[in-house]
PDB file of N, CA and C in Angstrom:
ATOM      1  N   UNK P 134       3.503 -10.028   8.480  1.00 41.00           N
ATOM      2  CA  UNK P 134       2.167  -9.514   8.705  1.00 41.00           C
ATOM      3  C   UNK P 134       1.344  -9.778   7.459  1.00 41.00           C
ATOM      4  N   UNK P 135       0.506 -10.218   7.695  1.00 41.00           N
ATOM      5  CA  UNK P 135      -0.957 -10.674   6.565  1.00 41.00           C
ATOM      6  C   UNK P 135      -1.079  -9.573   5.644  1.00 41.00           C
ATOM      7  N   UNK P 136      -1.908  -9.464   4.392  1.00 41.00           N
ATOM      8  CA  UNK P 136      -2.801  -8.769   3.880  1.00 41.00           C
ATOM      9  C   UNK P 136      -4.252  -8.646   4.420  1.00 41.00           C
ATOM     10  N   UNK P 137      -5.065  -7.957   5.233  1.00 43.00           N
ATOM     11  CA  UNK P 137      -6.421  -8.095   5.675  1.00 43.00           C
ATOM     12  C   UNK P 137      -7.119  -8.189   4.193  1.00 43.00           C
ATOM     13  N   UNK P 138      -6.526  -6.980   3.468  1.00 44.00           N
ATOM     14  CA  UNK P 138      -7.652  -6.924   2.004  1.00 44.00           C
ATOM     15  C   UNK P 138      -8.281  -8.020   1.620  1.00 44.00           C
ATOM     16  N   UNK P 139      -7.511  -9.545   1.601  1.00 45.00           N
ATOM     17  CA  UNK P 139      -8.297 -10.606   0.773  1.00 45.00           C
ATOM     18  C   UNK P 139      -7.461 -11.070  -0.197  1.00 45.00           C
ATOM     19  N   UNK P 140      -6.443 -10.123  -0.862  1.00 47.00           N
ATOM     20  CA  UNK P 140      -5.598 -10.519  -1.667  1.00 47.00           C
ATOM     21  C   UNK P 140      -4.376 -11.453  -1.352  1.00 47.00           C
ATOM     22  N   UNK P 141      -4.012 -11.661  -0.543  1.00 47.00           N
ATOM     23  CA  UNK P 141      -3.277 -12.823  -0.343  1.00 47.00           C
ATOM     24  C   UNK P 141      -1.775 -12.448   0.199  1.00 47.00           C
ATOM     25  N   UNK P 142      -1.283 -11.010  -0.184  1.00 53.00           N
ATOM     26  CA  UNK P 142      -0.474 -10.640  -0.361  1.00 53.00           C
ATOM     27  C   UNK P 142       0.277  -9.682   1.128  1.00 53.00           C
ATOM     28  N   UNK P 143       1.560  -9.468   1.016  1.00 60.00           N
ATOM     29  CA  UNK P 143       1.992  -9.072   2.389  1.00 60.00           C
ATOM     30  C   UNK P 143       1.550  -7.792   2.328  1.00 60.00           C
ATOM     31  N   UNK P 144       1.604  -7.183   3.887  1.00 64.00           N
ATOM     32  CA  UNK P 144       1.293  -5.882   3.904  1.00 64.00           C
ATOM     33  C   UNK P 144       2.791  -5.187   4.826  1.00 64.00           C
ATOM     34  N   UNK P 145       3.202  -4.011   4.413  1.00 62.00           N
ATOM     35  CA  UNK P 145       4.047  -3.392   5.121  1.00 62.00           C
ATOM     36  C   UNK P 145       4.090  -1.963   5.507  1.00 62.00           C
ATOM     37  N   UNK P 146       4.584  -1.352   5.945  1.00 64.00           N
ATOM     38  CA  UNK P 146       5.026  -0.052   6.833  1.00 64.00           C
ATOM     39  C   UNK P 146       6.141   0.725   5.557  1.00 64.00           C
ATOM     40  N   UNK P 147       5.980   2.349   5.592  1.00 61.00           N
ATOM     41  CA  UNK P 147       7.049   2.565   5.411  1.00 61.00           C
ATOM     42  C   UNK P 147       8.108   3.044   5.926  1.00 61.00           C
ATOM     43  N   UNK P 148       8.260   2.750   7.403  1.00 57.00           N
ATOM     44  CA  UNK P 148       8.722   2.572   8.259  1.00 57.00           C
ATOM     45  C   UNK P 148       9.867   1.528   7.982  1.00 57.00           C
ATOM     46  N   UNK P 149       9.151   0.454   8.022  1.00 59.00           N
ATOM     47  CA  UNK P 149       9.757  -0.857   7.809  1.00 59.00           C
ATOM     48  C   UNK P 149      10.748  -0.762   6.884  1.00 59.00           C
ATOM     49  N   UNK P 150       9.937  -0.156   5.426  1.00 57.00           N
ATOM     50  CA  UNK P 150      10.920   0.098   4.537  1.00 57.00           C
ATOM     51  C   UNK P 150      12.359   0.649   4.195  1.00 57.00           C
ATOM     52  N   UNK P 151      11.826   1.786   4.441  1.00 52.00           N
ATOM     53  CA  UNK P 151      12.731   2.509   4.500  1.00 52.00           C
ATOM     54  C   UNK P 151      14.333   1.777   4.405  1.00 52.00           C
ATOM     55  N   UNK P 152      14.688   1.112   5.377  1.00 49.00           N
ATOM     56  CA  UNK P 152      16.455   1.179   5.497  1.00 49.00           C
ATOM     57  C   UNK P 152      16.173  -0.215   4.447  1.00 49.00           C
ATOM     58  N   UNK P 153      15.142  -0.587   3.788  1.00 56.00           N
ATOM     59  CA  UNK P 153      15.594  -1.642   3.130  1.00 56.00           C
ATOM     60  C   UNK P 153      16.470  -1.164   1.549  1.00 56.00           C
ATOM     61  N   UNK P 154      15.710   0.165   1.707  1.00 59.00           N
ATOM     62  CA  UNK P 154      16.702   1.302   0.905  1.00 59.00           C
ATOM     63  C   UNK P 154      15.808   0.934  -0.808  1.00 59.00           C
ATOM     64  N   UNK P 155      15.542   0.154  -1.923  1.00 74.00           N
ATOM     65  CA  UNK P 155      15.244   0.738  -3.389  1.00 74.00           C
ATOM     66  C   UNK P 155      14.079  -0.419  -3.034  1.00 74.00           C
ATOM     67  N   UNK P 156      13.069   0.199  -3.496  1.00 79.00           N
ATOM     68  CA  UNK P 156      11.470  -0.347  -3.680  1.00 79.00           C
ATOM     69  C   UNK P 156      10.762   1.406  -4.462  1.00 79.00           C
ATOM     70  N   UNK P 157       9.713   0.784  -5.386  1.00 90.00           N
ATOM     71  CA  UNK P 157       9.191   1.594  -6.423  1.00 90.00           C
ATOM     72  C   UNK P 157       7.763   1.793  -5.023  1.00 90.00           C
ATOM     73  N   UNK P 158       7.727   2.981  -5.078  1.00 92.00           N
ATOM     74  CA  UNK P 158       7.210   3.683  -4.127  1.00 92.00           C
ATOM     75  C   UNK P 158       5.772   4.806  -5.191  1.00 92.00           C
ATOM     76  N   UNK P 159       4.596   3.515  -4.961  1.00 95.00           N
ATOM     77  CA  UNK P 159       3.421   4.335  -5.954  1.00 95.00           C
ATOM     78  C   UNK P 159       2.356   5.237  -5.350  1.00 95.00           C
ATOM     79  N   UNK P 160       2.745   5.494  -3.954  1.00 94.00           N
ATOM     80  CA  UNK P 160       2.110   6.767  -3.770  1.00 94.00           C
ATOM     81  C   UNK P 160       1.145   6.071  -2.668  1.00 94.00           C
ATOM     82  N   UNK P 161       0.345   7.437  -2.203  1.00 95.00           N
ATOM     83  CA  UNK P 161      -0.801   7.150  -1.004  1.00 95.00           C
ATOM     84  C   UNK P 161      -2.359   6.776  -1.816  1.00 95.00           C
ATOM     85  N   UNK P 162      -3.055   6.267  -1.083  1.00 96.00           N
ATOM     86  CA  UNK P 162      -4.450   6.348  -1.483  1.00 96.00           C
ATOM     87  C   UNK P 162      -5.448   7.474  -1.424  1.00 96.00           C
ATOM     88  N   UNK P 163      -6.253   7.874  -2.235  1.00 96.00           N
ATOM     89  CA  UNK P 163      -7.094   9.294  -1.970  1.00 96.00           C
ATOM     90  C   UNK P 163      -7.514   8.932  -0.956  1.00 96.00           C
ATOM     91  N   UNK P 164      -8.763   7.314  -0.734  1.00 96.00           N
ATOM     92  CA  UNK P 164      -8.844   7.404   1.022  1.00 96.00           C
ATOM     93  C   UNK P 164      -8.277   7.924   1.766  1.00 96.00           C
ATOM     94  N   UNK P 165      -6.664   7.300   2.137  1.00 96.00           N
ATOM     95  CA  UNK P 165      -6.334   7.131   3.033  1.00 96.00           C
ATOM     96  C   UNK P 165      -5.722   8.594   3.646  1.00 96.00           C
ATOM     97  N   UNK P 166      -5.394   9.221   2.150  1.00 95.00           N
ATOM     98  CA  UNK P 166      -5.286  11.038   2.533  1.00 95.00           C
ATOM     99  C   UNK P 166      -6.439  11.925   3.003  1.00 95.00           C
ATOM    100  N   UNK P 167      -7.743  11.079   2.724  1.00 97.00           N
ATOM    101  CA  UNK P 167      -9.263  11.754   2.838  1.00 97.00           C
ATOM    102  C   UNK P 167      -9.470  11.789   4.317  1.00 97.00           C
ATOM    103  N   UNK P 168      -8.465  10.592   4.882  1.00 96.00           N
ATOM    104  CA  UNK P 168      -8.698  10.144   6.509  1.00 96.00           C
ATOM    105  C   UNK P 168      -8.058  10.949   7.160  1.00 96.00           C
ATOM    106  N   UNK P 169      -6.831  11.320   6.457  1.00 96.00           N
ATOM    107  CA  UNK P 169      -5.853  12.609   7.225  1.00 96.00           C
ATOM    108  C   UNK P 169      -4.758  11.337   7.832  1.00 96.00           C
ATOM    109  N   UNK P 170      -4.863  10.003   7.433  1.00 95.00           N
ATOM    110  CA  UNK P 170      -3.467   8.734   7.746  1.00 95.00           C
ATOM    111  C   UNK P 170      -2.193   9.060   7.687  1.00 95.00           C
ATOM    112  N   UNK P 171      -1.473   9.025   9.055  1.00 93.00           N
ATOM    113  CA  UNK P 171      -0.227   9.715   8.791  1.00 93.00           C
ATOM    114  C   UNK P 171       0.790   8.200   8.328  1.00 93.00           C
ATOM    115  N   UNK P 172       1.817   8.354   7.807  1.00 89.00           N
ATOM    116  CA  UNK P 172       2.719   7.226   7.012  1.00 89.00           C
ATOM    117  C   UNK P 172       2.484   5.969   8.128  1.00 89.00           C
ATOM    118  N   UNK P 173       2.707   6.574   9.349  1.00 91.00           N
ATOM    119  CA  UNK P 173       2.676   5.022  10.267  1.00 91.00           C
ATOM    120  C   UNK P 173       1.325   4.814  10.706  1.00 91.00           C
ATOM    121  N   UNK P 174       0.151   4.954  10.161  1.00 94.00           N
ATOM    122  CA  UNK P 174      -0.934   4.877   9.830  1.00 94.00           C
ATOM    123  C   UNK P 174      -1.554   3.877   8.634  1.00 94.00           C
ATOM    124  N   UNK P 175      -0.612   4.046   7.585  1.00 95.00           N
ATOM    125  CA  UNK P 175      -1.424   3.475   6.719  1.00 95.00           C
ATOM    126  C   UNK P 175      -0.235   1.954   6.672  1.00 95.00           C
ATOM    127  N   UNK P 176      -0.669   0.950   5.780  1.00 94.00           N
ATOM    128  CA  UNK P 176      -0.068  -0.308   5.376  1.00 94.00           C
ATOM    129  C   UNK P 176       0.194   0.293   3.876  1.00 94.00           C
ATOM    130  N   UNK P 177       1.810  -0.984   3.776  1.00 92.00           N
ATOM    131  CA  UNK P 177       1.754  -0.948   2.294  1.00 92.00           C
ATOM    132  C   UNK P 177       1.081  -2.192   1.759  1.00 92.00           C
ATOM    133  N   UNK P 178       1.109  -2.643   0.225  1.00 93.00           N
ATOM    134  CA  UNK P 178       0.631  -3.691  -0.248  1.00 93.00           C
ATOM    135  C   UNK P 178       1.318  -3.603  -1.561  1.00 93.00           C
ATOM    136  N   UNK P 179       1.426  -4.430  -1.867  1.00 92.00           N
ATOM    137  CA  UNK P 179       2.215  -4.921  -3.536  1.00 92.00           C
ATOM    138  C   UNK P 179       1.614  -5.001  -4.571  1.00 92.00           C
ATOM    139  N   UNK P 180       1.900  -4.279  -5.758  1.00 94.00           N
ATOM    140  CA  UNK P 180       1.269  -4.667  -6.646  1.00 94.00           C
ATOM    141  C   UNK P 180       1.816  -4.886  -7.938  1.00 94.00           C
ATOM    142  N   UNK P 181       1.546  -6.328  -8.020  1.00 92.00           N
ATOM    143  CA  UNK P 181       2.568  -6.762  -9.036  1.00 92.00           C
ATOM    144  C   UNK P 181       2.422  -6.744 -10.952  1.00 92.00           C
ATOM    145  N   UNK P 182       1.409  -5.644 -10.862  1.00 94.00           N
ATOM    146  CA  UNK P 182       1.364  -5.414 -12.407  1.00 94.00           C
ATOM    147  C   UNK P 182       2.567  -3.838 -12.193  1.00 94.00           C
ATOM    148  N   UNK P 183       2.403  -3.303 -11.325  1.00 93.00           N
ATOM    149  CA  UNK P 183       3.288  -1.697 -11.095  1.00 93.00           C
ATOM    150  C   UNK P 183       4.571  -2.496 -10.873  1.00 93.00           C
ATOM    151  N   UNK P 184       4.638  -3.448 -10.016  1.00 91.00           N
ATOM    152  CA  UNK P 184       6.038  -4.020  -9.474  1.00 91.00           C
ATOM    153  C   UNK P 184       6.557  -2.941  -8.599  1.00 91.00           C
ATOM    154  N   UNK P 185       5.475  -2.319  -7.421  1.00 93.00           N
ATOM    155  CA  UNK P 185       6.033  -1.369  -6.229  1.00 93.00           C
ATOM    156  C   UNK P 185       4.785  -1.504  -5.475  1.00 93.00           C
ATOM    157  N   UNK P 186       4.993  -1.048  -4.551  1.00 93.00           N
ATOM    158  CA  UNK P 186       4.289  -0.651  -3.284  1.00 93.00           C
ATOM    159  C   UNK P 186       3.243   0.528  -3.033  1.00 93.00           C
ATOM    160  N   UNK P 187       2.299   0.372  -3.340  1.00 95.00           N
ATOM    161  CA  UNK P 187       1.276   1.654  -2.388  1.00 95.00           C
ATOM    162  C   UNK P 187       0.402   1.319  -1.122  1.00 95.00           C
ATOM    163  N   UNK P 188       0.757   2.803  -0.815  1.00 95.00           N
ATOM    164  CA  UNK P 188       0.205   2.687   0.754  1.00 95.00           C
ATOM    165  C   UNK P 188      -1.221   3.279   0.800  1.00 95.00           C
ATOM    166  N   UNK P 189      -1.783   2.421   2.002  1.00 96.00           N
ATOM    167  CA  UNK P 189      -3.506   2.823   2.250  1.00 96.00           C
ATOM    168  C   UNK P 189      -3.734   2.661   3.374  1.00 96.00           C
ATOM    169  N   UNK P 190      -5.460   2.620   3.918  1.00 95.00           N
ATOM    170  CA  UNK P 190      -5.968   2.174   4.624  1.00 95.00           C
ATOM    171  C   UNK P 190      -5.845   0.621   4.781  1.00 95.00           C
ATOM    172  N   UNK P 191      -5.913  -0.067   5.533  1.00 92.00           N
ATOM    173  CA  UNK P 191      -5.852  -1.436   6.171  1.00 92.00           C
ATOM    174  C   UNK P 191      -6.811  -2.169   5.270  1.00 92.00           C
ATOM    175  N   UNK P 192      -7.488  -1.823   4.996  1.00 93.00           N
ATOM    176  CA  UNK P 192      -8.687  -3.027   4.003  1.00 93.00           C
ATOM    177  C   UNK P 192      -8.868  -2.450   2.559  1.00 93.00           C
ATOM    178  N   UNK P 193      -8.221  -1.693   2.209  1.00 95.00           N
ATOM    179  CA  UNK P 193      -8.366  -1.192   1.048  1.00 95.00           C
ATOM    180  C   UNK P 193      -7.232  -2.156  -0.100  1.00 95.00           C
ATOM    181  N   UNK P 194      -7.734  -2.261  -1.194  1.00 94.00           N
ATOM    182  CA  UNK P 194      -7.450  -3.933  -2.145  1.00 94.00           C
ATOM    183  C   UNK P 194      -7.233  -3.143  -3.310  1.00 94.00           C
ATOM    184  N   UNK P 195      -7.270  -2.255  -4.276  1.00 95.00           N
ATOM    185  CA  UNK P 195      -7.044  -1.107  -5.020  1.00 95.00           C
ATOM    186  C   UNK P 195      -5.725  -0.654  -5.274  1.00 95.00           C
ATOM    187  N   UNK P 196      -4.712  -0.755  -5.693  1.00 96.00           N
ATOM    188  CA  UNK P 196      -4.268   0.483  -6.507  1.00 96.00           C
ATOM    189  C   UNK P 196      -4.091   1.328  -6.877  1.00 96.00           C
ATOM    190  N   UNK P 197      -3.940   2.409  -6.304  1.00 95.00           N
ATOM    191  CA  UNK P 197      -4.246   3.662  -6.916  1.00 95.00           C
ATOM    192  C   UNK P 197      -3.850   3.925  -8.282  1.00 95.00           C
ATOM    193  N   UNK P 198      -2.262   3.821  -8.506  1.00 96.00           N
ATOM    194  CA  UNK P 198      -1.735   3.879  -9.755  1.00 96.00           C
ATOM    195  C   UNK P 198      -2.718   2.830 -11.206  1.00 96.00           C
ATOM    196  N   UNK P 199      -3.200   1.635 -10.922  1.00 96.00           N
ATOM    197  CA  UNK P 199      -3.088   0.918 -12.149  1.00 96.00           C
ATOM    198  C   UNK P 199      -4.445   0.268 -12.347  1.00 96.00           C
ATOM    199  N   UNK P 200      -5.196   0.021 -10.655  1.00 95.00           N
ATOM    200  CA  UNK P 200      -6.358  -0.400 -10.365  1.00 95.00           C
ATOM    201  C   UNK P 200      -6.136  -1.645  -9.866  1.00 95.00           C
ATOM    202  N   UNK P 201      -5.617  -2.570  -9.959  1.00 94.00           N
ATOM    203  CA  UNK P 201      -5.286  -3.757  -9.357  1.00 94.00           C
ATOM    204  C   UNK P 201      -5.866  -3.960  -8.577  1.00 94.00           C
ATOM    205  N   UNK P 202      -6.523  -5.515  -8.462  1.00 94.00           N
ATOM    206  CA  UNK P 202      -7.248  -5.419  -6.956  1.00 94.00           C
ATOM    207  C   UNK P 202      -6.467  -7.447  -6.801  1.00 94.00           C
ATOM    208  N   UNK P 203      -5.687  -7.651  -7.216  1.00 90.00           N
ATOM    209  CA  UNK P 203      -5.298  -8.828  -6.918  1.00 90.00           C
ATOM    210  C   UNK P 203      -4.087  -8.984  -6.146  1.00 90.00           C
ATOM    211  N   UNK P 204      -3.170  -8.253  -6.059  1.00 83.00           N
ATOM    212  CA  UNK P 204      -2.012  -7.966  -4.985  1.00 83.00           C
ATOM    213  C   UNK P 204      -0.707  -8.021  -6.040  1.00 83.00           C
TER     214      UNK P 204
END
């Protein structure tokens, strides 16, 4: 599955995750908690200055942890 954001980068579930069992897990987006997004709601996205995963809204390109907007 694509990244919609623009960044280039995959997007995933933590769903998906889960049984893949150790991935650095950086948390939700204030959006996407502002929306009331339940886990199979939001996408993950990569971010490779953290080297883990945060989850958001679908078009959201951000970081929460570090600011990143490149994937």
């Amino acid at each position: 599955m694509s990244d919609e954001s623009g960044g280039g980068g995959e997007s995933f579930t933590r769903a998906a995750l889960a049984p893949a069992g150790r991935f650095k897990d950086l948390g939700t987006t204030p959006f996407a908690r502002q929306l009331g997004l339940t886990d199979e709601q939001t996408n993950g996205h990569w971010c490779s200055q953290c080297e883990g995963i945060w989850f958001g809204y679908t078009l959201e390109a951000q970081c929460p942890v570090c600011g990143n907007r490149k994937g």
